[in-house]
Coordinates of C-alpha atoms (C1' of nucleotides) in Angstrom, one line a residue:
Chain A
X1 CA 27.0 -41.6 2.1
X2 CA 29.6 -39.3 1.3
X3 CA 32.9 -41.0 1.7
X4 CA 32.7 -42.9 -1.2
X5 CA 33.2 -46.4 -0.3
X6 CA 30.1 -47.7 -0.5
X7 CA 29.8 -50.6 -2.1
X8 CA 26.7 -50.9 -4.6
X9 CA 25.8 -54.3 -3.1
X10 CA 25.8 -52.3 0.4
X11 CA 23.2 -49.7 -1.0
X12 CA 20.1 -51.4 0.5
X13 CA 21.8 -52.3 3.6
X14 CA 22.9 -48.9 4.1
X15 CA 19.4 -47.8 3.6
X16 CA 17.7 -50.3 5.7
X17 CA 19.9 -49.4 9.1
X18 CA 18.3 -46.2 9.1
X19 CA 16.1 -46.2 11.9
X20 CA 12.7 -46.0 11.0
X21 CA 11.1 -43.7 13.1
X22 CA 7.5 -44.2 11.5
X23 CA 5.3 -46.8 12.9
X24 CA 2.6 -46.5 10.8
X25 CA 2.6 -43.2 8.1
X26 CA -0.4 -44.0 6.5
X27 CA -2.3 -42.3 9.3
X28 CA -0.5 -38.8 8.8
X29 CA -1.8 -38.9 5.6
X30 CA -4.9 -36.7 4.8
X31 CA -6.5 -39.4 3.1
X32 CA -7.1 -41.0 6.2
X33 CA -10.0 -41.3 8.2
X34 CA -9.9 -41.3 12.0
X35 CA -12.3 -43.0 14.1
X36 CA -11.8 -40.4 16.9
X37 CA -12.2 -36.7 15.6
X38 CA -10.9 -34.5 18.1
X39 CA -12.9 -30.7 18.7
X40 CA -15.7 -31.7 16.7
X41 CA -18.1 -33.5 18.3
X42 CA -20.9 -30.2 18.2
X43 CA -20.5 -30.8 14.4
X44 CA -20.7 -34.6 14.6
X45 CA -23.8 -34.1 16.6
X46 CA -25.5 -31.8 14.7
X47 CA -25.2 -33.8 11.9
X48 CA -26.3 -36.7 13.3
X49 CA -29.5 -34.9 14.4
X50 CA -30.5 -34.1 11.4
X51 CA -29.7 -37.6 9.9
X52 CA -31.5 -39.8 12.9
X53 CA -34.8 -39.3 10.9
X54 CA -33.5 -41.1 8.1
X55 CA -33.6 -44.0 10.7
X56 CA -37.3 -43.3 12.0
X57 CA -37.9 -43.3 8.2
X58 CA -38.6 -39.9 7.4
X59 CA -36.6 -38.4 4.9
X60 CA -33.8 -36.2 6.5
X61 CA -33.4 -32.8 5.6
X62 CA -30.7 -31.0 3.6
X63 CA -28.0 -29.8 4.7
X64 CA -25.1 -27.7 4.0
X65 CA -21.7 -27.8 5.1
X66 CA -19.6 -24.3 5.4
X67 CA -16.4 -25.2 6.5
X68 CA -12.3 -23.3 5.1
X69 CA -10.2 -26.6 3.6
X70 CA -8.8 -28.6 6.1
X71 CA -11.4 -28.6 9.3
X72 CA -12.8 -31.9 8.7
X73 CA -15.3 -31.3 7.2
X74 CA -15.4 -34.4 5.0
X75 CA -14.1 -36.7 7.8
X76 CA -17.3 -35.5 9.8
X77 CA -19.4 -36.4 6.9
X78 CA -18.4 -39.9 6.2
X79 CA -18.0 -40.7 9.4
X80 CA -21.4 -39.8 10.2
X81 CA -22.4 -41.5 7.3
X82 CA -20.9 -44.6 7.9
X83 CA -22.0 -44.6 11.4
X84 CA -26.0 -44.3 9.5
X85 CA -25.3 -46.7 7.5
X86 CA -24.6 -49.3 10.3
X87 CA -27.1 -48.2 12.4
X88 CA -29.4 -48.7 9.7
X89 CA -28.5 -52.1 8.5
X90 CA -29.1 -53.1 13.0
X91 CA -32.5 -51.3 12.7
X92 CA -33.5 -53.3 9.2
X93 CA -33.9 -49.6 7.6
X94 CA -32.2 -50.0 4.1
X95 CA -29.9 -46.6 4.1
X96 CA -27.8 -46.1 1.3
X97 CA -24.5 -43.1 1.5
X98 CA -23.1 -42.1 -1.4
X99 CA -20.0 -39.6 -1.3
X100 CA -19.2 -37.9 -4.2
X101 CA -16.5 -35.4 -4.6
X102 CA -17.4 -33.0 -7.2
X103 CA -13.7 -31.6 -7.6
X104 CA -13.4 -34.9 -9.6
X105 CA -17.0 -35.5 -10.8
X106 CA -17.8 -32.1 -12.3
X107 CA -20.3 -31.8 -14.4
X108 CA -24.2 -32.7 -14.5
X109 CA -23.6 -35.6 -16.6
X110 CA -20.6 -37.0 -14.5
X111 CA -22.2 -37.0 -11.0
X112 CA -25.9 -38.3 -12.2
X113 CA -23.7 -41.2 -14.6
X114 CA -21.6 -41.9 -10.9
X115 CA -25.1 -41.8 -8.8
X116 CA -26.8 -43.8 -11.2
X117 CA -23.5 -46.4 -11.8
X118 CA -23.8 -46.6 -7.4
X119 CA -26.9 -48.4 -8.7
X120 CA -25.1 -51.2 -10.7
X121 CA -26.4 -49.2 -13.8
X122 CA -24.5 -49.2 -17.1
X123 CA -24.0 -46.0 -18.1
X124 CA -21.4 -44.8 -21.2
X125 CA -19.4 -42.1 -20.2
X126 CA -21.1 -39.9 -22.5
X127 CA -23.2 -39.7 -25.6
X128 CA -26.8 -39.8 -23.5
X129 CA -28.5 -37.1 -23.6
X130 CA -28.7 -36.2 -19.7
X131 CA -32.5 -36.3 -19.2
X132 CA -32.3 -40.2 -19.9
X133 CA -29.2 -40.8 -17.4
X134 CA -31.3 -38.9 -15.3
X135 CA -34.3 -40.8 -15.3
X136 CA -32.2 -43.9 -15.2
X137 CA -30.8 -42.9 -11.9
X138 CA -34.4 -42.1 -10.8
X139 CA -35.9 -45.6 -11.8
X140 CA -32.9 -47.3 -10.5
X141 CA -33.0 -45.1 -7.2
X142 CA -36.9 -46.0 -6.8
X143 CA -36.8 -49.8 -7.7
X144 CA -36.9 -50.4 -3.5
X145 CA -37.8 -49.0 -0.6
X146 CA -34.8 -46.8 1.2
X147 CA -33.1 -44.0 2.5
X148 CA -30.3 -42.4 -0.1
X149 CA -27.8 -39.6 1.4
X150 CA -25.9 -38.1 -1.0
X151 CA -23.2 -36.2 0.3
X152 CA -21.4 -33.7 -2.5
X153 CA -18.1 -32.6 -1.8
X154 CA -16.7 -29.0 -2.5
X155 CA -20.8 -28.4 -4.6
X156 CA -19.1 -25.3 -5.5
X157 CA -17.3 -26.9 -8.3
X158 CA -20.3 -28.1 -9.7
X159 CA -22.4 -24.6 -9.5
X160 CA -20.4 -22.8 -12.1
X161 CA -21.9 -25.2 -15.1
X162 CA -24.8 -25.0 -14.0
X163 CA -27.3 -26.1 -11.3
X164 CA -30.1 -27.5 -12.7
X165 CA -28.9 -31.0 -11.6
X166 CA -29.1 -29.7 -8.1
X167 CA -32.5 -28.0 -8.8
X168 CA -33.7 -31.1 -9.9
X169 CA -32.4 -33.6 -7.2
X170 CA -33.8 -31.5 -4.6
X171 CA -36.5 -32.1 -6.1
X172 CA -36.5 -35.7 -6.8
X173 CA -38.7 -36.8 -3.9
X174 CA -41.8 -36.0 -5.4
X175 CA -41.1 -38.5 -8.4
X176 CA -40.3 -41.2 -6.3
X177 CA -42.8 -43.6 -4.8
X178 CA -40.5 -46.0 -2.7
X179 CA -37.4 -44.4 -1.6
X180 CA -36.3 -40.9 -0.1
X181 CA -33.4 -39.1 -0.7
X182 CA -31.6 -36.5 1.1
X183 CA -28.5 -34.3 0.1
X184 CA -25.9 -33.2 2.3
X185 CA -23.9 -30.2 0.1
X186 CA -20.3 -29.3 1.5
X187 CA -18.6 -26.3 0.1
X188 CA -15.1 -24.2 1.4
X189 CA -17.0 -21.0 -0.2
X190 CA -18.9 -18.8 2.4
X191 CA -20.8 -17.0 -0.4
X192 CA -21.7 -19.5 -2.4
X193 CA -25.0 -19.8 -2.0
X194 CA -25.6 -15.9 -3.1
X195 CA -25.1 -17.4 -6.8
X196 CA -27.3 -20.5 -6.7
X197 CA -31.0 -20.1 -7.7
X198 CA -32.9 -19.3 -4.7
X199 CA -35.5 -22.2 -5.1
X200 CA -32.3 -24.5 -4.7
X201 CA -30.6 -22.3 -2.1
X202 CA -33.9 -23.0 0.2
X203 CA -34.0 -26.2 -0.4
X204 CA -30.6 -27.4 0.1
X205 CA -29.8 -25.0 3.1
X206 CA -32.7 -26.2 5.0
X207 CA -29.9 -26.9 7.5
X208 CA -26.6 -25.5 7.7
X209 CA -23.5 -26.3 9.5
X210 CA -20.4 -24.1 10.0
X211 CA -17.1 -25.5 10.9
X212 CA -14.8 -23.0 12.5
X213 CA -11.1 -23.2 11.8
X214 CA -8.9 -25.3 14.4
X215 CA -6.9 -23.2 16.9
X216 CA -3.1 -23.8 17.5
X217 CA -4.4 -26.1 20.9
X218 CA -6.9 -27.7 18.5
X219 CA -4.2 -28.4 15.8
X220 CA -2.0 -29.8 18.5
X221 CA -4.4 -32.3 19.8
X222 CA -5.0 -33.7 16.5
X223 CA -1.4 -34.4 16.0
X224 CA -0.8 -35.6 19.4
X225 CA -3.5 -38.1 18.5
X226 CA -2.8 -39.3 15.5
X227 CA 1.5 -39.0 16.4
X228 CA 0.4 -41.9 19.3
X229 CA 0.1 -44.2 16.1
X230 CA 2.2 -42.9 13.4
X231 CA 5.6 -42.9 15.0
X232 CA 7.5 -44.8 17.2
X233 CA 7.6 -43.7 21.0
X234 CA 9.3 -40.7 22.2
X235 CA 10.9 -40.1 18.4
X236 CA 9.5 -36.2 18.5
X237 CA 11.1 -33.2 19.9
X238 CA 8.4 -32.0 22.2
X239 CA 8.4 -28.7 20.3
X240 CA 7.4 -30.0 17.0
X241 CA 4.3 -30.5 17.7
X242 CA 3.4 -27.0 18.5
X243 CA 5.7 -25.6 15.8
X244 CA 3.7 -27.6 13.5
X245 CA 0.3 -26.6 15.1
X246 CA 1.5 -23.3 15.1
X247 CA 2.2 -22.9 11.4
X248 CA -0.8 -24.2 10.4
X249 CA -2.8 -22.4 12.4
X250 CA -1.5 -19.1 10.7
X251 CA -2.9 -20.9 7.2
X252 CA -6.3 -20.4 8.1
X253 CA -5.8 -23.8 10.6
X254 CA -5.8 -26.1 7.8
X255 CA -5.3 -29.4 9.9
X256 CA -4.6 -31.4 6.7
X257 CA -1.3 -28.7 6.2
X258 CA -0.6 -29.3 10.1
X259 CA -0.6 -33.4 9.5
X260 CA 1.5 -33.1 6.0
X261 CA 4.0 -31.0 7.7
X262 CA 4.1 -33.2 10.4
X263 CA 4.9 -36.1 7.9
X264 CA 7.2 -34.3 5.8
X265 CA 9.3 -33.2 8.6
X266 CA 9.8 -37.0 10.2
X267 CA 10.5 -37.9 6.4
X268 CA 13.2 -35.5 6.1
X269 CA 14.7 -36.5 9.8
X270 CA 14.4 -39.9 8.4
X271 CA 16.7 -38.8 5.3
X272 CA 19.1 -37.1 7.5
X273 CA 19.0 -39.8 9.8
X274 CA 18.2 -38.4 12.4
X275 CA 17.0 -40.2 15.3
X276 CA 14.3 -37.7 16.5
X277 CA 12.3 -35.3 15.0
X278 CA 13.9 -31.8 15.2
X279 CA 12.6 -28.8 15.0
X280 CA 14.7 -27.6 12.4
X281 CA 13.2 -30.4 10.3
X282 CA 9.5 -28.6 10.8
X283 CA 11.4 -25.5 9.0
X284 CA 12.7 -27.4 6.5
X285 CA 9.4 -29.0 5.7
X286 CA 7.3 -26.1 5.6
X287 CA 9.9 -24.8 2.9
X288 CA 9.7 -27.8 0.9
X289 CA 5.9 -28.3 1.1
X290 CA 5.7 -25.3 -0.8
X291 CA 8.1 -25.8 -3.4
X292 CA 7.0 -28.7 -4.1
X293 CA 3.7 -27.3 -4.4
X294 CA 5.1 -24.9 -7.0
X295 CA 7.1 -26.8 -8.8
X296 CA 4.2 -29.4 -9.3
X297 CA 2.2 -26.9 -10.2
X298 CA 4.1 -25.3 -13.0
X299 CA 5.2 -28.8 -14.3
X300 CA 1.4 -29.6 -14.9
X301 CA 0.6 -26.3 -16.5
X302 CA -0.8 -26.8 -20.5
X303 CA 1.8 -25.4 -22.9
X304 CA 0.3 -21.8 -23.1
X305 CA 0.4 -21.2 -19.5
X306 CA 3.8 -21.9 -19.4
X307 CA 4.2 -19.3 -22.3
X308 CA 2.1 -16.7 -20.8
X309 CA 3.9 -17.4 -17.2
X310 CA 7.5 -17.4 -19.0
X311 CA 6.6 -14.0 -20.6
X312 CA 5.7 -12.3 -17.5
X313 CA 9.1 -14.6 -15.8
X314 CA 11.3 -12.9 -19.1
X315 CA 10.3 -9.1 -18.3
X316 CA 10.4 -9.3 -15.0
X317 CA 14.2 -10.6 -15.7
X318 CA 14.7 -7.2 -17.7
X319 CA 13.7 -5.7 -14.6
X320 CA 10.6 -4.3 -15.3
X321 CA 9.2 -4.6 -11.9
X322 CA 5.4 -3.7 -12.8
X323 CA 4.6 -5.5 -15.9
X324 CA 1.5 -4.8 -17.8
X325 CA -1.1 -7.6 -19.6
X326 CA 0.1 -5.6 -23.4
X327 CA 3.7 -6.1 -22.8
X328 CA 3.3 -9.6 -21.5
X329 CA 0.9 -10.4 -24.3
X330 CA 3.6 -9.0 -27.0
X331 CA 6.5 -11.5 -25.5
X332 CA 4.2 -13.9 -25.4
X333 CA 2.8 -13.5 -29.5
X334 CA 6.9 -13.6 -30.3
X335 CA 7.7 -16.7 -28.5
X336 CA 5.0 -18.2 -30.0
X337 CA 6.3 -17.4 -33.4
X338 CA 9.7 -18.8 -32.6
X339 CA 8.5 -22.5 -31.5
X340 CA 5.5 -22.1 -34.2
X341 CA 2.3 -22.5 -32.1
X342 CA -0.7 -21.0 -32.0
X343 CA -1.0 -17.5 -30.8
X344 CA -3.9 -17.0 -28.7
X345 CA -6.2 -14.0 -28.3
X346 CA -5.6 -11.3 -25.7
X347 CA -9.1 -11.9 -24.2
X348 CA -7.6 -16.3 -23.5
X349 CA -4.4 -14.8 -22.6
X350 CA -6.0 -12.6 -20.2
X351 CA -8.0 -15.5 -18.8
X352 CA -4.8 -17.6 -19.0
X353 CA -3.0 -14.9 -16.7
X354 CA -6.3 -15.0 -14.1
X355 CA -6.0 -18.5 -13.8
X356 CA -2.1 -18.1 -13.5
X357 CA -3.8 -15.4 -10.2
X358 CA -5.5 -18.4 -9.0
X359 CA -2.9 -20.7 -8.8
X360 CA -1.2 -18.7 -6.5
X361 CA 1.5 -18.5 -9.2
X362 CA 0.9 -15.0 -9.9
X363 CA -0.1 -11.7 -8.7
X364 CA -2.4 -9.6 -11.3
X365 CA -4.2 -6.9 -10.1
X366 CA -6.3 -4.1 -12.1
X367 CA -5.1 -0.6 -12.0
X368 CA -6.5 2.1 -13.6
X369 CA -3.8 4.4 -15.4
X370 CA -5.9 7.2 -16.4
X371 CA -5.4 8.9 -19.5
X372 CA -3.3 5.0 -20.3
X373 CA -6.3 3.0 -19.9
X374 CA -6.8 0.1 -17.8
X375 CA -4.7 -2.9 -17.3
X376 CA -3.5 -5.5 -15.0
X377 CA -0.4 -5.4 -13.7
X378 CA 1.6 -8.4 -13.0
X379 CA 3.7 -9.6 -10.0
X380 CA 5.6 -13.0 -9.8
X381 CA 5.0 -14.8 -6.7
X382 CA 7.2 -17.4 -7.0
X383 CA 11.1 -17.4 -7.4
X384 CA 12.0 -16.6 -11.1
X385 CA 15.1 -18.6 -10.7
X386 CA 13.5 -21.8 -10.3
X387 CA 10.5 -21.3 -12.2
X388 CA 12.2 -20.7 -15.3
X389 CA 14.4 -23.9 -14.9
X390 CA 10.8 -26.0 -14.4
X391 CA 9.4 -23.9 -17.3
X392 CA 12.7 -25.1 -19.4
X393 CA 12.1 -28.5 -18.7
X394 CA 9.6 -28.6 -21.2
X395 CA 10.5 -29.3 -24.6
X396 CA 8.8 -27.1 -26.2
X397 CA 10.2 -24.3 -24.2
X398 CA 13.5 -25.2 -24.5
X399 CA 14.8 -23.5 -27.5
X400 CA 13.4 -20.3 -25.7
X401 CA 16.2 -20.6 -23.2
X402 CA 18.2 -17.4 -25.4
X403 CA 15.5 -15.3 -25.7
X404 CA 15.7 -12.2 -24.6
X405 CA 13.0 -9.5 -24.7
X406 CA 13.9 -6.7 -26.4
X407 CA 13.7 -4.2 -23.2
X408 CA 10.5 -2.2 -23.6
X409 CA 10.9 1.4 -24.8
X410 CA 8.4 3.0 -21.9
X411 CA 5.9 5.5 -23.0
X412 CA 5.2 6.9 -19.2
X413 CA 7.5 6.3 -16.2
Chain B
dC1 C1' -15.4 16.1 -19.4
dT2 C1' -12.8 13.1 -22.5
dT3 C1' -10.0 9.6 -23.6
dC4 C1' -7.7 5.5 -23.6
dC5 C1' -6.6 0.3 -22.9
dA6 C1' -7.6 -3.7 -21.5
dC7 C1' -11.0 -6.1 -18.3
dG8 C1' -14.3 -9.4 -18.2
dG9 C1' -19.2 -11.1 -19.3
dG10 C1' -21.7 -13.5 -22.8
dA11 C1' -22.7 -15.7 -27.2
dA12 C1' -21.2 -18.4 -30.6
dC13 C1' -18.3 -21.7 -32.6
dA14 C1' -15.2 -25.7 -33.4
dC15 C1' -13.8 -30.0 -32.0
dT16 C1' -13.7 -34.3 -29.4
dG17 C1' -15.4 -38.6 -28.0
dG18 C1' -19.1 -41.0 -27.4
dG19 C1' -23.9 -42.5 -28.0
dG20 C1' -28.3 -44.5 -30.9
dT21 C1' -30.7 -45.5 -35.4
dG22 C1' -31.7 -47.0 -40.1
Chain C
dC1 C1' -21.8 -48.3 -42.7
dA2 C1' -23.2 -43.3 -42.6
dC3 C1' -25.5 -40.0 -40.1
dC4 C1' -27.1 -37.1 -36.6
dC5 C1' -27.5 -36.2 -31.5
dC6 C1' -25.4 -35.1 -27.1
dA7 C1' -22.2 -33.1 -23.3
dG8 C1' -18.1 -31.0 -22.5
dT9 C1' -14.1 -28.1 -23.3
dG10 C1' -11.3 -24.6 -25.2
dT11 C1' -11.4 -20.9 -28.0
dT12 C1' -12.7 -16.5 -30.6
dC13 C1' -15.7 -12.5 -31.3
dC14 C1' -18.3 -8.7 -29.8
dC15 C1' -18.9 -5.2 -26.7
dG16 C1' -20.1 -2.5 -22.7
dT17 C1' -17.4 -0.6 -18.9
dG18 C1' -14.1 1.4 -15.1
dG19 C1' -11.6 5.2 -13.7
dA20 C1' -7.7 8.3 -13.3
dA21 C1' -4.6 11.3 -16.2
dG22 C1' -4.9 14.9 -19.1

DNA sequence: CTTCCACGGGAACACTGGGGTG
DNA sequence: CACCCCAGTGTTCCCGTGGAAG
C-alpha cells in the first residue's frame, strides 16, 4: 500500500488477498430479520396471545407497542406476523399483515393510498380528496372475508398531522360486513399517547406491550448469535464482544448500535488487514459511527440550516462561548445578503435552530436574562473544525469561507 | 413590580404537484 | 384546453407569555 510499487494491474489482486473475515455481513445489518430473537420470547408471546384470535376468527384486539429504538421491537412484530400469516394460510383463515413504517409513510393520505395500494388498488399519489381513498381502501378491504393486521411503525410520526386517520380506522369494523381488522401501533415515545384523542387512545391501547432495553449480557447474546453466521470462525477477539455489548448498552441498549458497531469494527480490521477483530477496532468504530453520523447529517441539511448552523459555527469561532438566537440571527441576515438568498424570519430561524436541537447538532436551551429578556442560548455539539469544512462543501456556502463576523460589541458581560 | 427579548403556539397564506370535470 | 379541488409543505404574521435583572 505504501511503498509505492504497486502496479495498477495488481490493485485488485492486492485487494482480493485480504482475508475476508466476513462470512456473511448481511446478517449484522439492522435490516435483517432473525428467525431466533434472543431475551424476548415474553414479548413474542404476548403478542402472539393477543393475535391467536385472529385465527379462531375473532377480530384481535389492538395493541400498542412501547419500546426505546433498537429493542426489537419491529423484529418481534413481523415475525409474529409472519408466523400468523402462515398459520393462517394451514388453518384456511384468510389473514392478511400489512407493515407500514410511518417514518416513511407520513401523512393520512400516504398510509390509507399504501393500505389501500396492498389491495392491488390504483391510487394517484395525490389529488383525491382523502375521504374517497379512504372509502376505496374500505370497499377494497371488505370485498372478502379475512383477518387484516396492520402493524404501524414509529405511529408517533403520524400523530403530529393529525389523527383522525387513526380515529377512523379504529373504527373501521363497524363499516365492514366481511372482513375484520386489527391494528398493532408501535411507537419509541413513552408519552405519546397523553396527546392522542382519548377515544383513539382507548381504542388502540386495548393492549399494550413494553419492551425493556437489552442489558450488557442481553446485548452480548445477540451478537454471539448472530457473529456464529456473520464471520468466519474464531476471527473475534473474545473481548469485542463485550466491548461492543458494553457500549451499547450505555446508549440506552440500542441493539441495532451494538450490531453496527459490531460491523463497522470487522470492516475496519478488514481495511487494516487485520486478521482478527481487535479491540482497538471497536474504539475506532464507535468513533467513526458517529462522525459519520454527523457528517451525513450536516451534508443533507437544506441550505438555510446550513446558514443558521454556520452562523452559530462563525461566533463560536470569535469565541463567544454562549451565543444568543439575536446574534446568531444577525450573522445569519448578513450572510444571506452576501450569497443573495432569502432571509428568513426570526420566528423560521428560531424553528430552524430547534430542529438543528433535535438533530443532535446543537445545544439551545432557554434562559431567562432578566431585565435582557429571554433567549436561547446556543452550544455546538459537534466539532467546529469539521463541521465547517462539510458546511463549505456546499456551493453555495463557499464564497462564505472569508467571512468573518464582526466580533459583537457586548451590552452585559 | 416593571421591563425586556425572544420563545413558541396558532392561523393564515403561498406554492407545488396532482387530481377530476366540462 | 381551462378551471377548480385537494393534500401537503414551508413560510410569515400575530401575539400571549416566561422569568430574572433592575
Amino acid at each position: 500500500m505504501d511503498n509505492g510499487t504497486i502496479t495498477i494491474k495488481g490493485i485488485f489482486e492486492d485487494m482480493l488477498t485480504i482475508v475476508n473475515i466476513f462470512e456473511n455481513r448481511e446478517v449484522l445489518r439492522s435490516t435483517y430479520t432473525p428467525d431466533y430473537l434472543p431475551h424476548r420470547s415474553d414479548q413474542v408471546k404476548a403478542l402472539a396471545t393477543v393475535l391467536v384470535s385472529a385465527l379462531r376468527g375473532e377480530t384481535p384486539s389492538n395493541v400498542l407497542i412501547y419500546g426505546k429504538t433498537g429493542t426489537g421491537k419491529t423484529a418481534v412484530a413481523k415475525h409474529v406476523g409472519k408466523e400468523l400469516e402462515r398459520t393462517g394460510e394451514l388453518y384456511g383463515i384468510p389473514s392478511v399483515v400489512i407493515y407500514i413504517n410511518c417514518e416513511v409513510v407520513d401523512t393520512q393520505y400516504r398510509l390509507l393510498a399504501s393500505l389501500a395500494r396492498h389491495f392491488d388498488k390504483d391510487i394517484p399519489m395525490t389529488g383525491w380528496p382523502t375521504d374517497q381513498v379512504y372509502t376505496e381502501f374500505k370497499n377494497a378491504l371488505d370485498s372478502e372475508k379475512r383477518i387484516v393486521i396492520i402493524i404501524m411503525d414509529e405511529v408517533d410520526k403520524l400523530v403530529d398531522k393529525g389523527d383522525d386517520v387513526l380515529y377512523n380506522l379504529t373504527r373501521i369494523n363497524s363499516d365492514l360486513k366481511k372482513a375484520k381488522v386489527s391494528l398493532i401501533g408501535i411507537t419509541n415515545d413513552l408519552k405519546f399517547t397523553e396527546f392522542l384523542d382519548p377515544r383513539v387512545k382507548s381504542s388502540l391501547g386495548e393492549e399494550e406491550i413494553i419492551f425493556p432495553p437489552y442489558d450488557a449480557n442481553q446485548l452480548r447474546d445477540i451478537l454471539q448469535e448472530r457473529a456464529k453466521t456473520a464471520f468466519k470462525p474464531s476471527v473475534l477477539e473474545e473481548t469485542v464482544i463485550p466491548l461492543c455489548a458494553a457500549y451499547a448498552a450505555q446508549e440506552h441498549g440500542d441493539a441495532r448500535r451494538a450490531l453496527d458497531l459490531l460491523r463497522v469494527s470487522g470492516e475496519l480490521s478488514e481495511r487494516s488487514k487485520s486478521a482478527k477483530v481487535l479491540e482497538i477496532h471497536v474504539k475506532q468504530a464507535q468513533d467513526k459511527i458517529e462522525t459519520d453520523r454527523i457528517v451525513e447529517v450536516v451534508k443533507t441539511l437544506p441550505t438555510q440550516s446550513k446558514l443558521v448552523l454556520l452562523s452559530a459555527v462563525m461566533l463560536n469561532n470569535v469565541g463567544d462561548s454562549n451565543i444568543t438566537t439575536g446574534e446568531a440571527y444577525n450573522i445569519y441576515k448578513q450572510m444571506c445578503r452576501i450569497i443573495g438568498i432569502d432571509i428568513l424570519t426570526q420566528r423560521r430561524v428560531t424553528d430552524l435552530i430547534s430542529e438543528l436541537d433535535m438533530l443532535g447538532i446543537l445545544n439551545a436551551t432557554v434562559v431567562s436574562k432578566g431585565r435582557y429578556g429571554r433567549t436561547k442560548e446556543i452550544a455546538l455539539s459537534v466539532p467546529t473544525e469539521s463541521t465547517s469544512r462539510v458546511l463549505f462543501e456546499d456551493y453555495r456556502l463557499k464564497q462564505l469561507e472569508g467571512f468573518k463576523p464582526p466580533s459583537q460589541t457586548k451590552l452585559y458581560a
